[in-house]
Amino acid sequence: MKNIKLLSLATLAFLSLAANAQVAIKTDAGDFKLTFKGRTHFDAAILGGDLGKTEAGNHMNAVQMNDTRFGFIASFDEKWSAKAEMCFANSGATFRDLYIGYKIDDKSSVQAGNFWMPFGYKVLGPAYRFVDNSSLDNTINGISRKIGVAYNYNTDPLKFTFGIFSDGSVDASKQTNKGYNIAAKAIFRPILDEHSVLHIGVAPLLTHTPNTVTFNTTASTPVKSVSLCSSSFNDDQQYNVFRGELEAIFISGKFYTEARYQHASINTPGDQNYKVGGFNLQAGFLLIGEQQNYNKANGYATNVSPKNLELTARYNHVAHNNGEDNEKITNDVTIGLNYAFNKYLMTKLNWSHGQLKDNDKANYNFVHLRFQFVF
């Protein structure tokens, strides 16, 4: 009862942040424009099940505002653009996006700096329609943003991205040997109009690194995570990690669905491969509203329009296998509601249930609540 009251009070308090504001500066000639952007998340979570009875689980019933970001997007001289974003979280501040771009023509552009590689969900925005990223993507794609350069080609039927990146981050300034990543993504869209989309994508990613490689599957909320299955490799080796991804998105009016397969393998000492893989299925249906949204430039289904209410569902399957016939499997399902008060304020409510299938089975239940304020 105490947790429910806390959740209710937090909900009412954050509603007061709803506002309509956006700050932009531009020249009279229109050759320079600077737009200030930011966001903050108000998160609350309650954990139950076997994990809720543990000491770690007891600390997961909480509310917080721990991801606030400020930055700007600039465009100038018709061809050039830039973005910088700072994240204030965990009592510290770090760079997120920090890059400059050049538009070659209406179809092609290049980008250099610190930004997402073309792989996985995380590039797609804040938790991509749910309160937290999928357990599959958190496991396979714990690679964050990287320093690099990328080429982009984008038309209605085809989008292609290729980039070469360091294996360090913009904050790892003291690290001398950062390794490298070679990443590419191709998207084919045989259907793309204002009502319907059929999107098929493939993305390979090769990482050569002297750094620690970790595959960690968690029962997570934005408040805290509990590891269910984790393996790390840091034996002063030069590791080669291959990640692959297949995805499909279909949108028709009120309905949206997405399927994704991800796989990763690493050559460990003794010539033994450690493999992690799984699949993700998710869907959304507008209870209020007429049309799901799709961003052609970035290649993903976006959040709902203002005053729209969406029912969502997601299923994840993740399997770890070190070649010794002791595969560890986690499954989880999430049901959610998304409502956009306006273009700046959105709320997401999720219920999640998951299970680790191992020698001793562990299950968990989450109730997640997020208010997402963006300007």
Short mmCIF file of C-alpha atoms in Angstrom, two decimals:
data_model
loop_
_atom_site.label_atom_id
_atom_site.label_comp_id
_atom_site.label_asym_id
_atom_site.label_seq_id
_atom_site.Cartn_x
_atom_site.Cartn_y
_atom_site.Cartn_z
CA MET A 1 0.00 0.00 0.00
CA LYS A 2 2.85 2.39 0.81
CA ASN A 3 4.35 1.83 -2.65
CA ILE A 4 1.00 2.43 -4.36
CA LYS A 5 0.53 5.73 -2.51
CA LEU A 6 4.06 6.79 -3.45
CA LEU A 7 3.41 5.95 -7.08
CA SER A 8 0.14 7.93 -7.10
CA LEU A 9 1.68 11.02 -5.48
CA ALA A 10 4.58 10.90 -7.93
CA THR A 11 2.15 10.75 -10.86
CA LEU A 12 0.21 13.82 -9.72
CA ALA A 13 3.36 15.79 -8.98
CA PHE A 14 4.91 15.29 -12.38
CA LEU A 15 1.77 16.24 -14.29
CA SER A 16 2.54 19.83 -13.31
CA LEU A 17 5.56 19.76 -15.68
CA ALA A 18 3.35 19.63 -18.79
CA ALA A 19 4.10 22.67 -20.88
CA ASN A 20 4.47 23.88 -24.44
CA ALA A 21 7.92 25.35 -25.02
CA GLN A 22 10.72 25.22 -27.50
CA VAL A 23 13.52 27.73 -27.92
CA ALA A 24 15.08 28.44 -31.33
CA ILE A 25 17.37 31.16 -32.66
CA LYS A 26 17.83 31.89 -36.35
CA THR A 27 19.19 34.62 -38.60
CA ASP A 28 16.98 36.80 -40.78
CA ALA A 29 18.64 35.35 -43.85
CA GLY A 30 17.87 31.83 -42.67
CA ASP A 31 21.44 30.61 -43.10
CA PHE A 32 21.82 29.69 -39.42
CA LYS A 33 19.41 28.10 -36.97
CA LEU A 34 20.07 26.98 -33.40
CA THR A 35 17.44 24.95 -31.55
CA PHE A 36 17.80 24.14 -27.88
CA LYS A 37 16.49 20.73 -26.89
CA GLY A 38 16.21 18.67 -23.74
CA ARG A 39 14.30 16.04 -21.87
CA THR A 40 13.78 14.66 -18.43
CA HIS A 41 12.27 11.41 -17.21
CA PHE A 42 10.30 10.84 -14.03
CA ASP A 43 10.39 7.10 -13.31
CA ALA A 44 8.74 4.90 -10.74
CA ALA A 45 8.86 1.12 -10.33
CA ILE A 46 7.58 -1.64 -8.07
CA LEU A 47 9.14 -5.13 -8.18
CA GLY A 48 7.51 -8.42 -7.22
CA GLY A 49 8.05 -12.16 -7.67
CA ASP A 50 11.11 -14.12 -6.51
CA LEU A 51 13.48 -11.21 -7.15
CA GLY A 52 11.23 -8.89 -5.16
CA LYS A 53 11.93 -10.98 -2.08
CA THR A 54 15.70 -10.54 -2.33
CA GLU A 55 17.74 -7.79 -0.71
CA ALA A 56 18.50 -6.29 -4.11
CA GLY A 57 14.86 -6.40 -5.06
CA ASN A 58 13.80 -4.51 -1.95
CA HIS A 59 15.78 -1.52 -3.16
CA MET A 60 14.07 -1.47 -6.55
CA ASN A 61 10.79 -0.02 -5.28
CA ALA A 62 11.52 3.66 -5.82
CA VAL A 63 10.93 6.83 -7.78
CA GLN A 64 13.58 9.00 -9.37
CA MET A 65 14.44 11.72 -11.88
CA ASN A 66 17.84 10.47 -12.98
CA ASP A 67 18.10 11.15 -16.71
CA THR A 68 17.96 14.81 -17.61
CA ARG A 69 19.51 16.03 -20.85
CA PHE A 70 20.17 19.40 -22.43
CA GLY A 71 21.70 20.26 -25.76
CA PHE A 72 21.27 21.92 -29.12
CA ILE A 73 20.89 21.16 -32.81
CA ALA A 74 22.36 23.66 -35.28
CA SER A 75 22.12 24.01 -39.05
CA PHE A 76 24.16 26.48 -41.07
CA ASP A 77 25.28 27.32 -44.61
CA GLU A 78 22.57 24.99 -45.99
CA LYS A 79 24.86 21.95 -45.98
CA TRP A 80 26.16 21.75 -42.39
CA SER A 81 24.59 20.59 -39.13
CA ALA A 82 25.76 19.85 -35.60
CA LYS A 83 24.43 18.41 -32.37
CA ALA A 84 25.65 18.41 -28.77
CA GLU A 85 23.90 16.84 -25.79
CA MET A 86 24.88 16.52 -22.14
CA CYS A 87 23.36 13.97 -19.77
CA PHE A 88 22.99 14.70 -16.06
CA ALA A 89 22.59 11.41 -14.18
CA ASN A 90 24.04 9.58 -11.17
CA SER A 91 25.39 12.85 -9.72
CA GLY A 92 27.54 13.47 -12.80
CA ALA A 93 27.48 14.93 -16.30
CA THR A 94 28.68 13.26 -19.51
CA PHE A 95 28.46 13.90 -23.23
CA ARG A 96 25.99 11.87 -25.26
CA ASP A 97 25.66 13.05 -28.86
CA LEU A 98 28.50 15.30 -30.02
CA TYR A 99 28.89 15.41 -33.80
CA ILE A 100 28.87 17.45 -37.00
CA GLY A 101 27.22 16.51 -40.29
CA TYR A 102 27.51 17.51 -43.94
CA LYS A 103 24.75 17.11 -46.54
CA ILE A 104 26.26 15.97 -49.84
CA ASP A 105 22.98 16.06 -51.75
CA ASP A 106 19.29 15.30 -51.17
CA LYS A 107 20.08 11.59 -50.72
CA SER A 108 23.53 11.45 -49.13
CA SER A 109 25.27 12.82 -46.04
CA VAL A 110 28.27 12.17 -43.80
CA GLN A 111 28.55 12.50 -40.03
CA ALA A 112 31.56 12.58 -37.68
CA GLY A 113 31.88 12.72 -33.91
CA ASN A 114 30.35 10.77 -31.03
CA PHE A 115 27.00 9.14 -31.91
CA TRP A 116 25.15 5.84 -32.12
CA MET A 117 26.36 3.11 -34.42
CA PRO A 118 23.66 1.75 -36.79
CA PHE A 119 22.72 -1.28 -34.68
CA GLY A 120 19.97 -2.16 -32.22
CA TYR A 121 17.07 -0.37 -30.59
CA LYS A 122 18.90 2.18 -28.47
CA VAL A 123 19.57 4.52 -31.37
CA LEU A 124 15.83 4.81 -31.87
CA GLY A 125 15.03 7.03 -28.90
CA PRO A 126 14.03 6.89 -25.20
CA ALA A 127 13.35 3.19 -24.58
CA TYR A 128 11.56 2.97 -27.95
CA ARG A 129 7.84 2.83 -27.04
CA PHE A 130 8.39 1.13 -23.67
CA VAL A 131 9.70 2.38 -20.32
CA ASP A 132 12.91 0.36 -20.58
CA ASN A 133 14.87 -1.05 -23.50
CA SER A 134 14.28 -4.69 -24.34
CA SER A 135 16.29 -7.30 -22.44
CA LEU A 136 17.50 -8.61 -25.83
CA ASP A 137 18.97 -5.28 -26.91
CA ASN A 138 20.42 -4.58 -23.45
CA THR A 139 22.24 -7.94 -23.68
CA ILE A 140 23.54 -7.86 -27.24
CA ASN A 141 23.94 -4.15 -27.71
CA GLY A 142 25.62 -2.82 -24.57
CA ILE A 143 27.94 -0.77 -26.77
CA SER A 144 26.58 2.77 -26.35
CA ARG A 145 27.69 5.64 -28.58
CA LYS A 146 31.13 5.60 -30.21
CA ILE A 147 33.49 8.10 -31.82
CA GLY A 148 33.52 7.64 -35.59
CA VAL A 149 32.50 8.67 -39.06
CA ALA A 150 29.53 7.39 -41.06
CA TYR A 151 28.03 7.74 -44.54
CA ASN A 152 24.23 7.77 -44.98
CA TYR A 153 22.18 7.22 -48.15
CA ASN A 154 18.41 7.57 -47.90
CA THR A 155 15.56 7.26 -50.43
CA ASP A 156 11.98 6.03 -50.07
CA PRO A 157 12.75 2.39 -50.98
CA LEU A 158 16.32 2.18 -49.60
CA LYS A 159 18.30 3.46 -46.63
CA PHE A 160 21.97 2.52 -46.19
CA THR A 161 24.50 3.45 -43.49
CA PHE A 162 28.16 2.51 -43.20
CA GLY A 163 30.57 3.66 -40.50
CA ILE A 164 33.94 3.08 -38.84
CA PHE A 165 34.11 3.77 -35.11
CA SER A 166 36.52 3.63 -32.21
CA ASP A 167 35.75 1.15 -29.47
CA GLY A 168 36.15 3.86 -26.82
CA SER A 169 33.72 6.59 -25.80
CA VAL A 170 34.03 10.36 -25.79
CA ASP A 171 34.53 10.21 -21.99
CA ALA A 172 37.37 7.64 -22.10
CA SER A 173 40.05 10.23 -22.86
CA LYS A 174 42.83 8.41 -20.98
CA GLN A 175 42.36 5.16 -22.87
CA THR A 176 44.99 4.83 -25.62
CA ASN A 177 44.11 1.54 -27.33
CA LYS A 178 40.40 1.71 -28.04
CA GLY A 179 40.00 -0.92 -30.75
CA TYR A 180 37.56 -0.35 -33.61
CA ASN A 181 34.07 -1.14 -34.91
CA ILE A 182 32.95 -1.60 -38.51
CA ALA A 183 29.19 -1.20 -38.77
CA ALA A 184 26.64 -1.16 -41.58
CA LYS A 185 22.88 -1.24 -41.94
CA ALA A 186 20.64 -1.63 -44.99
CA ILE A 187 16.88 -1.01 -44.93
CA PHE A 188 14.54 -1.93 -47.79
CA ARG A 189 11.02 -0.41 -47.84
CA PRO A 190 8.82 -1.96 -50.55
CA ILE A 191 5.83 -0.12 -49.01
CA LEU A 192 6.11 3.47 -47.75
CA ASP A 193 3.20 5.88 -47.83
CA GLU A 194 1.28 8.01 -45.33
CA HIS A 195 -0.84 5.06 -44.12
CA SER A 196 1.33 1.93 -44.52
CA VAL A 197 4.96 0.88 -44.14
CA LEU A 198 6.80 -2.37 -44.75
CA HIS A 199 10.42 -2.09 -43.59
CA ILE A 200 13.04 -4.87 -43.73
CA GLY A 201 16.53 -4.31 -42.33
CA VAL A 202 19.83 -6.11 -41.82
CA ALA A 203 22.82 -4.90 -39.77
CA PRO A 204 26.24 -6.56 -39.29
CA LEU A 205 28.69 -5.18 -36.70
CA LEU A 206 32.31 -6.30 -36.24
CA THR A 207 34.19 -5.22 -33.11
CA HIS A 208 37.93 -5.68 -32.53
CA THR A 209 38.75 -4.66 -28.98
CA PRO A 210 41.30 -5.05 -26.17
CA ASN A 211 38.63 -3.90 -23.72
CA THR A 212 36.29 -5.89 -21.51
CA VAL A 213 33.37 -7.44 -23.37
CA THR A 214 30.24 -8.10 -21.31
CA PHE A 215 26.94 -9.76 -22.20
CA ASN A 216 24.56 -9.02 -19.34
CA THR A 217 20.87 -9.95 -19.28
CA THR A 218 19.00 -8.05 -16.59
CA ALA A 219 15.63 -7.70 -14.97
CA SER A 220 15.64 -3.95 -15.24
CA THR A 221 13.71 -0.77 -14.72
CA PRO A 222 14.98 2.78 -15.13
CA VAL A 223 15.38 2.80 -11.34
CA LYS A 224 17.71 -0.19 -10.96
CA SER A 225 18.75 -3.47 -12.62
CA VAL A 226 19.33 -6.96 -11.25
CA SER A 227 21.57 -9.24 -13.31
CA LEU A 228 20.00 -12.56 -14.33
CA CYS A 229 22.84 -13.93 -16.46
CA SER A 230 26.17 -12.28 -17.23
CA SER A 231 29.52 -13.18 -18.81
CA SER A 232 32.56 -10.90 -19.11
CA PHE A 233 35.82 -11.39 -21.01
CA ASN A 234 38.83 -9.30 -19.95
CA ASP A 235 41.91 -11.57 -20.08
CA ASP A 236 44.17 -9.01 -21.78
CA GLN A 237 43.15 -10.54 -25.10
CA GLN A 238 42.41 -8.91 -28.46
CA TYR A 239 38.81 -9.97 -28.91
CA ASN A 240 36.81 -10.17 -32.13
CA VAL A 241 33.09 -9.85 -31.57
CA PHE A 242 30.56 -10.29 -34.36
CA ARG A 243 27.01 -9.03 -33.94
CA GLY A 244 24.21 -9.47 -36.46
CA GLU A 245 20.65 -8.21 -36.64
CA LEU A 246 17.56 -8.79 -38.77
CA GLU A 247 14.45 -6.64 -38.37
CA ALA A 248 11.02 -6.12 -39.89
CA ILE A 249 8.47 -3.36 -39.25
CA PHE A 250 4.90 -3.26 -40.55
CA ILE A 251 2.49 -0.34 -40.08
CA SER A 252 -1.07 -0.13 -41.30
CA GLY A 253 -3.22 2.68 -39.92
CA LYS A 254 -3.76 2.09 -36.20
CA PHE A 255 -1.62 -1.07 -36.11
CA TYR A 256 2.14 -1.42 -35.72
CA THR A 257 4.26 -4.56 -35.31
CA GLU A 258 7.99 -5.26 -35.25
CA ALA A 259 10.13 -8.40 -35.18
CA ARG A 260 13.86 -8.47 -34.52
CA TYR A 261 16.55 -11.15 -34.26
CA GLN A 262 19.97 -10.42 -32.76
CA HIS A 263 23.04 -12.61 -32.35
CA ALA A 264 26.54 -12.10 -30.97
CA SER A 265 29.57 -14.39 -30.76
CA ILE A 266 33.08 -13.93 -29.36
CA ASN A 267 36.20 -16.06 -29.72
CA THR A 268 37.32 -16.78 -26.16
CA PRO A 269 40.68 -18.26 -25.02
CA GLY A 270 40.96 -21.92 -26.03
CA ASP A 271 39.23 -21.30 -29.39
CA GLN A 272 35.83 -21.70 -27.79
CA ASN A 273 32.98 -19.50 -29.00
CA TYR A 274 30.65 -17.85 -26.54
CA LYS A 275 27.30 -17.12 -28.20
CA VAL A 276 24.35 -14.99 -27.20
CA GLY A 277 21.20 -14.62 -29.26
CA GLY A 278 17.49 -14.14 -29.19
CA PHE A 279 14.45 -12.52 -30.72
CA ASN A 280 12.02 -9.78 -29.90
CA LEU A 281 8.40 -9.31 -30.97
CA GLN A 282 6.46 -6.15 -30.20
CA ALA A 283 3.25 -4.53 -31.38
CA GLY A 284 1.06 -1.51 -30.80
CA PHE A 285 -2.58 -0.62 -31.49
CA LEU A 286 -4.11 2.85 -31.20
CA LEU A 287 -7.15 2.82 -28.91
CA ILE A 288 -7.43 6.55 -29.57
CA GLY A 289 -5.96 7.88 -32.81
CA GLU A 290 -5.93 6.89 -36.46
CA GLN A 291 -2.34 6.55 -37.67
CA GLN A 292 0.90 5.06 -36.33
CA ASN A 293 3.99 7.16 -37.10
CA TYR A 294 7.17 6.33 -39.00
CA ASN A 295 10.36 8.39 -39.41
CA LYS A 296 11.78 7.81 -42.90
CA ALA A 297 15.00 9.74 -42.24
CA ASN A 298 15.97 7.61 -39.24
CA GLY A 299 14.18 4.38 -40.24
CA TYR A 300 11.98 3.52 -37.27
CA ALA A 301 8.43 3.70 -35.96
CA THR A 302 8.08 6.76 -33.73
CA ASN A 303 5.99 7.52 -30.67
CA VAL A 304 2.29 8.28 -30.94
CA SER A 305 0.86 11.67 -31.91
CA PRO A 306 -0.63 14.10 -29.35
CA LYS A 307 -3.91 12.96 -27.74
CA ASN A 308 -3.36 9.38 -28.94
CA LEU A 309 -3.62 6.36 -26.63
CA GLU A 310 -1.71 3.18 -27.58
CA LEU A 311 -1.88 -0.37 -26.24
CA THR A 312 1.50 -2.14 -26.58
CA ALA A 313 2.90 -5.63 -26.05
CA ARG A 314 6.45 -7.02 -26.21
CA TYR A 315 8.02 -10.48 -25.89
CA ASN A 316 11.77 -11.16 -25.48
CA HIS A 317 13.74 -14.41 -25.64
CA VAL A 318 17.48 -14.40 -24.83
CA ALA A 319 19.80 -17.45 -24.73
CA HIS A 320 23.44 -17.60 -23.51
CA ASN A 321 25.54 -20.58 -24.64
CA ASN A 322 29.26 -21.18 -24.00
CA GLY A 323 29.41 -24.42 -25.97
CA GLU A 324 29.28 -26.68 -22.93
CA ASP A 325 25.60 -27.60 -23.18
CA ASN A 326 24.57 -25.39 -20.26
CA GLU A 327 22.43 -22.86 -22.08
CA LYS A 328 20.76 -20.21 -19.93
CA ILE A 329 17.49 -18.80 -21.19
CA THR A 330 15.47 -15.79 -20.13
CA ASN A 331 11.98 -14.89 -21.33
CA ASP A 332 9.94 -11.80 -20.54
CA VAL A 333 6.69 -10.20 -21.64
CA THR A 334 5.54 -6.59 -21.24
CA ILE A 335 2.09 -5.04 -21.62
CA GLY A 336 1.86 -1.26 -21.77
CA LEU A 337 -0.15 1.89 -22.35
CA ASN A 338 1.26 5.04 -23.96
CA TYR A 339 -0.53 8.39 -23.95
CA ALA A 340 0.75 11.65 -25.42
CA PHE A 341 -0.74 14.71 -23.70
CA ASN A 342 0.91 16.91 -26.34
CA LYS A 343 4.14 16.90 -28.41
CA TYR A 344 6.18 17.57 -25.27
CA LEU A 345 4.71 15.36 -22.53
CA MET A 346 4.09 11.61 -22.73
CA THR A 347 3.34 8.95 -20.14
CA LYS A 348 4.12 5.23 -20.34
CA LEU A 349 2.78 2.55 -18.02
CA ASN A 350 4.22 -0.99 -18.29
CA TRP A 351 3.68 -4.30 -16.54
CA SER A 352 6.44 -6.86 -17.11
CA HIS A 353 6.83 -10.51 -16.20
CA GLY A 354 10.03 -12.47 -16.73
CA GLN A 355 11.67 -15.77 -15.90
CA LEU A 356 15.21 -17.14 -15.86
CA LYS A 357 15.27 -20.80 -16.84
CA ASP A 358 18.35 -22.24 -15.15
CA ASN A 359 19.08 -24.79 -12.44
CA ASP A 360 16.92 -22.70 -10.13
CA LYS A 361 14.11 -20.81 -11.80
CA ALA A 362 13.63 -17.17 -10.84
CA ASN A 363 10.67 -15.04 -11.85
CA TYR A 364 9.90 -11.38 -11.43
CA ASN A 365 7.14 -8.84 -12.02
CA PHE A 366 7.52 -5.11 -12.58
CA VAL A 367 5.14 -2.21 -12.67
CA HIS A 368 6.90 0.70 -14.42
CA LEU A 369 5.66 4.27 -14.78
CA ARG A 370 7.35 7.05 -16.73
CA PHE A 371 6.53 10.67 -17.47
CA GLN A 372 8.69 11.85 -20.34
CA PHE A 373 9.00 15.61 -20.83
CA VAL A 374 10.74 16.66 -24.06
CA PHE A 375 11.32 20.12 -25.44
#
